[in-house]
Amino acid sequence: MKFHKFTADGSPSDATHRVTVTYDDLNTTAATSLVSQLLPQTAGTNLPLGTTVEVTHIKITTAFVGTAISALTIKVGDVSVDNRYVTTAVGDLLTANTRAIPRSVTTQPYALTAADTVKATFTATGANLTALTAGQVDIFFKILLPQDLEAWA
């Protein structure tokens, strides 16, 4: 996985962060499903209480391909609600250049009520994730940390 933090005025759709997930990040799993921590980028750490998280959009840069995989979906959420930001309803990762708007404007942005992580669940149909041979998805986030908000007070 690759992480990118945008500078002011340097991002699409107001995003502050982009996480890029490739097939290489998924195809080491001999199962049809994988849960992966997206943010913060250091495993085992949390975003602090009060952080505001929003998924602005998802772009399938390269279609995911894998022998016998007939569907590949993504959910983005946290420890409590695995699809808080994005459900499988927008998860067609087999079609390049698909841009998906997240699940619901009623749950975004969401202010964390405890220190937490942002996780993605990838689920394949037809074969294990080890069958993947190509693919890349970019997930764009707007993250406001509590100290960012205090600077405006």
Short mmCIF file of C-alpha atoms in Angstrom, two decimals:
data_model
loop_
_atom_site.label_atom_id
_atom_site.label_comp_id
_atom_site.label_asym_id
_atom_site.label_seq_id
_atom_site.Cartn_x
_atom_site.Cartn_y
_atom_site.Cartn_z
CA MET A 1 0.00 0.00 0.00
CA LYS A 2 1.10 3.53 -0.71
CA PHE A 3 0.06 6.59 1.27
CA HIS A 4 0.03 10.15 0.05
CA LYS A 5 -0.81 13.27 2.02
CA PHE A 6 -1.84 16.16 -0.19
CA THR A 7 -0.61 19.70 0.34
CA ALA A 8 -3.06 22.58 0.43
CA ASP A 9 -4.86 23.02 -2.91
CA GLY A 10 -3.15 19.93 -4.30
CA SER A 11 -5.91 17.38 -4.12
CA PRO A 12 -8.98 16.30 -6.03
CA SER A 13 -12.40 16.72 -4.39
CA ASP A 14 -11.05 18.28 -1.19
CA ALA A 15 -9.16 15.12 -0.24
CA THR A 16 -6.31 15.33 2.24
CA HIS A 17 -5.02 11.76 1.83
CA ARG A 18 -4.91 9.05 -0.81
CA VAL A 19 -4.32 5.37 -0.12
CA THR A 20 -3.37 3.22 -3.11
CA VAL A 21 -4.03 -0.51 -2.89
CA THR A 22 -2.68 -2.83 -5.60
CA TYR A 23 -3.25 -6.49 -6.32
CA ASP A 24 0.14 -7.19 -4.69
CA ASP A 25 -1.31 -5.98 -1.39
CA LEU A 26 -4.13 -8.54 -1.68
CA ASN A 27 -2.80 -11.61 -3.48
CA THR A 28 -0.76 -12.95 -0.58
CA THR A 29 -4.00 -14.02 1.12
CA ALA A 30 -5.16 -17.58 0.48
CA ALA A 31 -8.75 -16.63 1.31
CA THR A 32 -11.62 -14.82 -0.39
CA SER A 33 -11.61 -11.93 2.09
CA LEU A 34 -8.97 -9.64 3.59
CA VAL A 35 -9.27 -6.82 6.13
CA SER A 36 -6.49 -4.25 5.80
CA GLN A 37 -5.73 -1.14 7.85
CA LEU A 38 -5.68 1.94 5.62
CA LEU A 39 -5.23 4.77 8.14
CA PRO A 40 -3.18 5.60 10.00
CA GLN A 41 -0.49 4.13 7.84
CA THR A 42 1.44 2.58 10.73
CA ALA A 43 -0.12 -0.72 11.78
CA GLY A 44 -1.05 -0.92 15.44
CA THR A 45 -1.61 2.83 15.78
CA ASN A 46 -4.89 4.74 15.88
CA LEU A 47 -6.32 8.01 14.67
CA PRO A 48 -7.09 10.07 17.79
CA LEU A 49 -10.50 10.63 19.35
CA GLY A 50 -12.32 13.45 17.55
CA THR A 51 -10.68 12.89 14.16
CA THR A 52 -13.16 13.58 11.37
CA VAL A 53 -13.04 11.01 8.55
CA GLU A 54 -14.68 11.20 5.14
CA VAL A 55 -14.15 9.14 1.99
CA THR A 56 -14.49 11.60 -0.88
CA HIS A 57 -14.31 9.03 -3.67
CA ILE A 58 -12.73 5.84 -4.98
CA LYS A 59 -11.04 5.46 -8.34
CA ILE A 60 -10.25 2.10 -9.90
CA THR A 61 -7.08 3.09 -11.76
CA THR A 62 -6.42 -0.41 -13.12
CA ALA A 63 -9.13 -3.06 -13.21
CA PHE A 64 -8.47 -6.00 -10.90
CA VAL A 65 -7.97 -9.26 -12.79
CA GLY A 66 -7.73 -12.81 -11.51
CA THR A 67 -8.46 -16.23 -12.95
CA ALA A 68 -11.96 -17.33 -11.86
CA ILE A 69 -12.61 -14.13 -9.87
CA SER A 70 -16.07 -13.01 -10.99
CA ALA A 71 -16.45 -10.14 -8.50
CA LEU A 72 -14.24 -8.12 -6.18
CA THR A 73 -15.77 -5.70 -3.72
CA ILE A 74 -14.59 -3.24 -1.11
CA LYS A 75 -16.06 -1.92 2.11
CA VAL A 76 -14.39 0.88 4.08
CA GLY A 77 -15.14 1.36 7.74
CA ASP A 78 -13.69 1.16 11.21
CA VAL A 79 -13.53 -1.38 14.03
CA SER A 80 -17.17 -0.82 15.05
CA VAL A 81 -18.85 -0.55 11.63
CA ASP A 82 -16.99 -2.21 8.76
CA ASN A 83 -18.94 -0.27 6.10
CA ARG A 84 -19.27 3.11 7.80
CA TYR A 85 -17.79 4.93 4.79
CA VAL A 86 -18.16 2.63 1.77
CA THR A 87 -20.29 -0.48 1.27
CA THR A 88 -19.97 -3.26 -1.27
CA ALA A 89 -22.76 -1.60 -3.25
CA VAL A 90 -20.14 0.64 -4.88
CA GLY A 91 -17.48 -2.03 -5.00
CA ASP A 92 -17.04 -3.10 -8.61
CA LEU A 93 -13.25 -3.31 -8.68
CA LEU A 94 -13.19 -5.27 -11.95
CA THR A 95 -13.93 -2.21 -14.10
CA ALA A 96 -11.19 0.39 -14.68
CA ASN A 97 -11.88 4.10 -14.29
CA THR A 98 -14.94 3.52 -12.13
CA ARG A 99 -15.39 6.35 -9.71
CA ALA A 100 -17.62 5.61 -6.78
CA ILE A 101 -19.20 8.07 -4.40
CA PRO A 102 -19.30 6.69 -0.88
CA ARG A 103 -22.28 5.01 0.71
CA SER A 104 -24.20 7.82 2.33
CA VAL A 105 -23.86 11.51 2.99
CA THR A 106 -25.69 11.00 6.29
CA THR A 107 -22.76 9.17 7.88
CA GLN A 108 -20.02 11.39 6.51
CA PRO A 109 -18.03 13.06 7.70
CA TYR A 110 -17.85 10.96 10.84
CA ALA A 111 -16.09 12.14 14.00
CA LEU A 112 -14.42 9.27 15.80
CA THR A 113 -15.87 8.76 19.29
CA ALA A 114 -12.76 6.83 20.36
CA ALA A 115 -9.27 6.33 18.97
CA ASP A 116 -9.71 4.08 15.94
CA THR A 117 -8.42 2.97 12.56
CA VAL A 118 -9.87 3.06 9.06
CA LYS A 119 -9.98 -0.39 7.51
CA ALA A 120 -10.92 -1.84 4.14
CA THR A 121 -12.46 -5.25 3.58
CA PHE A 122 -11.80 -6.75 0.15
CA THR A 123 -13.95 -9.74 -0.84
CA ALA A 124 -13.52 -11.89 -3.95
CA THR A 125 -16.11 -14.19 -5.49
CA GLY A 126 -15.10 -17.27 -7.46
CA ALA A 127 -11.52 -17.68 -6.22
CA ASN A 128 -9.11 -16.70 -3.47
CA LEU A 129 -7.35 -13.35 -3.56
CA THR A 130 -4.14 -15.21 -4.48
CA ALA A 131 -5.56 -15.45 -8.03
CA LEU A 132 -5.20 -11.68 -8.57
CA THR A 133 -2.64 -10.72 -11.23
CA ALA A 134 -3.40 -7.02 -11.81
CA GLY A 135 -5.32 -4.11 -10.34
CA GLN A 136 -5.08 -0.83 -8.46
CA VAL A 137 -7.60 1.24 -6.53
CA ASP A 138 -7.09 4.73 -5.07
CA ILE A 139 -9.18 5.68 -2.05
CA PHE A 140 -9.38 9.41 -1.32
CA PHE A 141 -9.99 10.66 2.23
CA LYS A 142 -10.62 13.98 3.89
CA ILE A 143 -9.11 13.68 7.37
CA LEU A 144 -9.28 16.44 9.98
CA LEU A 145 -7.32 15.77 13.15
CA PRO A 146 -8.44 17.40 16.41
CA GLN A 147 -5.42 19.73 16.38
CA ASP A 148 -6.42 20.90 12.88
CA LEU A 149 -9.80 21.94 14.22
CA GLU A 150 -8.31 23.63 17.30
CA ALA A 151 -6.20 25.86 15.06
CA TRP A 152 -9.43 27.36 13.72
CA ALA A 153 -10.96 28.04 17.16
#
